[in-house]
Amino acid sequence: MFALTPRLTLRPGWFEDAPALAQAIGHEAVVTRLARVPWPYTLEDAETFLSLPRGATEPRFAIIERSGAHRLIGTIGLHRANNGDHELGYWLTPDAWGRGYATEAGRAVIDIARHALPLTRLTAYHHLDNPASGQVLRKLGFIETGRSQRYSLGRGDTVEAIDFALDLDAAPSRTAATLPIAA
């Protein structure tokens, strides 16, 4: 499955993307904001991530910036959390921060979840010390549901997180023009 937004292409990550993925995520400022990513992040870590199996309701996309060199600037996707919820996760390389790309990609994935997957609810969270991610989640229509302690592999420690949920049966808030394309 692919999706196009006004500025981005969301497509499955390919094994050949491993060097670009390792370069894009290979910043301590990125990795320490995530839960399941080791620091330092290596080419082998990227290859392992790109080889992970996905369930039918767990789309995972490379985020490709279409201007300029069409470079990989992050990933976004859904995965089944330990409690059975489908959780939205995303990251962007630092020089792509502050441009609205996470919100744009998030809207596309939510549209896919709402219209092409048998899901009725998504969850997400962000580390307390990453308020920019909370702003993205709120723009996407997520509602804060509480706080929790989450382990961060990159930090090697537990951090406080703010938890969110989104009811997919509710009328969508602002959505970007997105064109899902069957693979």
Coordinates of C-alpha atoms in Angstrom, one line a residue:
M1 CA 0.0 0.0 0.0
F2 CA 1.2 3.5 -0.9
A3 CA -0.2 6.9 -0.1
L4 CA 0.4 10.3 -1.6
T5 CA 0.0 13.6 0.2
P6 CA 0.6 17.1 -1.1
R7 CA 4.4 16.9 -0.3
L8 CA 5.1 13.3 0.6
T9 CA 5.1 9.7 -0.6
L10 CA 4.4 7.0 1.9
R11 CA 5.5 3.6 0.8
P12 CA 6.7 0.4 2.3
G13 CA 10.3 0.5 3.4
W14 CA 12.5 -1.7 1.2
F15 CA 15.7 -3.5 2.2
E16 CA 17.6 -1.2 -0.1
D17 CA 16.5 1.7 2.1
A18 CA 18.6 0.5 5.0
P19 CA 21.5 3.0 4.4
A20 CA 19.2 6.0 4.0
L21 CA 17.1 4.8 7.0
A22 CA 20.2 4.4 9.2
Q23 CA 21.4 7.9 8.2
A24 CA 18.0 9.6 8.8
I25 CA 17.3 8.0 12.2
G26 CA 20.9 8.0 13.3
H27 CA 20.6 11.1 15.6
E28 CA 20.6 10.8 19.3
A29 CA 17.9 13.5 19.4
V30 CA 15.6 11.2 17.3
V31 CA 16.3 7.9 19.0
T32 CA 15.9 9.1 22.5
R33 CA 12.4 10.2 21.7
L34 CA 11.4 6.7 20.6
A35 CA 10.6 3.5 22.5
R36 CA 12.0 0.5 20.6
V37 CA 15.0 2.0 18.8
P38 CA 18.5 1.3 20.1
W39 CA 21.3 3.9 20.4
P40 CA 23.6 4.0 18.6
Y41 CA 21.5 2.9 15.5
T42 CA 23.4 0.9 13.0
L43 CA 23.0 -0.3 9.4
E44 CA 22.2 -3.7 10.8
D45 CA 19.4 -2.2 13.0
A46 CA 17.9 -0.7 9.8
E47 CA 18.1 -3.9 7.9
T48 CA 16.5 -5.8 10.8
F49 CA 13.7 -3.2 11.0
L50 CA 13.0 -3.4 7.3
S51 CA 12.8 -7.2 7.5
L52 CA 10.3 -7.3 10.3
P53 CA 7.0 -9.0 9.4
R54 CA 3.8 -6.9 9.4
G55 CA 0.3 -8.0 10.1
A56 CA -2.6 -7.1 7.7
T57 CA -3.6 -4.2 10.0
E58 CA -0.1 -3.0 10.6
P59 CA 1.0 -0.8 7.7
R60 CA 4.4 0.7 8.0
F61 CA 5.7 3.4 5.6
A62 CA 8.9 5.1 4.7
I63 CA 8.2 8.8 4.5
I64 CA 9.7 10.2 1.3
E65 CA 10.0 13.9 0.7
R66 CA 9.0 14.5 -2.9
S67 CA 10.9 17.8 -3.4
G68 CA 14.5 17.8 -4.2
A69 CA 16.2 14.4 -4.0
H70 CA 13.1 12.4 -3.0
R71 CA 14.9 11.4 0.2
L72 CA 13.7 9.2 3.1
I73 CA 13.0 11.5 6.0
G74 CA 11.3 9.2 8.5
T75 CA 8.9 6.4 9.0
I76 CA 5.3 6.1 10.2
G77 CA 3.0 3.3 10.8
L78 CA 0.6 1.3 12.9
H79 CA 1.6 -1.7 15.1
R80 CA -0.3 -3.9 17.5
A81 CA 0.6 -2.9 21.0
N82 CA 0.9 -5.5 23.8
N83 CA -2.6 -4.6 25.0
G84 CA -4.1 -5.3 21.5
D85 CA -4.6 -1.7 20.5
H86 CA -3.3 -0.4 17.2
E87 CA -0.7 2.3 18.0
L88 CA 0.4 5.1 15.7
G89 CA 4.2 5.7 15.7
Y90 CA 6.4 8.0 13.7
W91 CA 9.7 9.9 13.6
L92 CA 11.4 12.3 11.3
T93 CA 15.0 13.2 10.8
P94 CA 15.9 16.5 12.5
D95 CA 16.2 18.7 9.4
A96 CA 12.6 17.8 8.5
W97 CA 11.2 18.9 11.9
G98 CA 8.9 21.9 12.1
R99 CA 7.6 21.6 8.5
G100 CA 4.3 19.8 9.2
Y101 CA 5.4 16.5 7.7
A102 CA 4.5 14.4 10.7
T103 CA 1.0 15.8 10.7
E104 CA 0.6 15.4 6.9
A105 CA 1.9 11.8 7.1
G106 CA -0.3 11.1 10.2
R107 CA -3.4 12.3 8.4
A108 CA -2.7 9.9 5.5
V109 CA -2.2 6.9 7.8
I110 CA -5.3 7.8 9.8
D111 CA -7.3 8.0 6.6
I112 CA -6.0 4.5 5.6
A113 CA -6.9 3.1 9.1
R114 CA -10.4 4.7 8.9
H115 CA -11.3 3.7 5.4
A116 CA -9.2 0.6 4.4
L117 CA -8.6 -1.3 7.7
P118 CA -11.1 -2.9 10.1
L119 CA -10.0 -0.6 12.9
T120 CA -12.2 1.6 15.1
R121 CA -9.6 3.1 17.5
L122 CA -6.0 4.1 17.5
T123 CA -3.7 4.9 20.4
A124 CA -0.4 6.8 20.6
Y125 CA 1.8 8.3 23.2
H126 CA 4.8 10.7 23.4
H127 CA 7.5 11.1 26.0
L128 CA 6.7 14.0 28.3
D129 CA 9.9 15.8 27.2
N130 CA 8.8 15.7 23.6
P131 CA 5.9 18.2 23.5
A132 CA 6.2 18.7 19.7
S133 CA 4.9 15.1 19.2
G134 CA 2.0 15.9 21.5
Q135 CA 1.1 18.9 19.3
V136 CA 1.1 16.6 16.2
L137 CA -1.2 14.1 17.9
R138 CA -3.6 16.8 19.0
K139 CA -3.7 18.2 15.4
L140 CA -4.5 14.7 14.2
G141 CA -7.5 14.6 16.6
F142 CA -6.1 12.4 19.3
I143 CA -7.4 13.0 22.8
E144 CA -5.2 12.7 25.9
T145 CA -6.2 9.7 28.0
G146 CA -3.6 9.7 30.8
R147 CA 0.0 9.2 31.7
S148 CA 2.2 6.2 31.9
Q149 CA 5.7 5.0 32.3
R150 CA 7.3 3.7 29.1
Y151 CA 10.6 2.1 28.5
S152 CA 12.9 3.7 26.0
L153 CA 15.5 1.4 24.5
G154 CA 17.6 4.3 23.3
R155 CA 17.7 5.8 26.7
G156 CA 18.0 2.5 28.5
D157 CA 15.5 3.8 31.1
T158 CA 11.8 4.3 31.8
V159 CA 10.4 7.7 30.9
E160 CA 7.1 9.4 31.7
A161 CA 4.7 9.5 28.7
I162 CA 1.4 11.1 27.8
D163 CA -1.1 8.6 26.3
F164 CA -3.7 9.4 23.6
A165 CA -6.5 7.7 21.7
L166 CA -8.5 8.5 18.5
D167 CA -11.9 7.1 17.8
L168 CA -11.9 6.3 14.1
D169 CA -15.7 6.1 14.0
A170 CA -16.0 9.8 14.9
A171 CA -16.2 12.4 12.2
P172 CA -12.6 13.1 11.0
S173 CA -11.1 16.4 11.9
R174 CA -9.3 18.3 9.1
T175 CA -7.8 15.8 6.8
A176 CA -5.2 16.3 4.1
A177 CA -6.0 15.3 0.6
T178 CA -4.7 11.7 0.5
L179 CA -4.8 9.2 -2.3
P180 CA -4.3 5.6 -1.2
I181 CA -2.9 3.5 -3.9
A182 CA -3.2 -0.3 -3.9
A183 CA 0.1 -2.1 -4.1

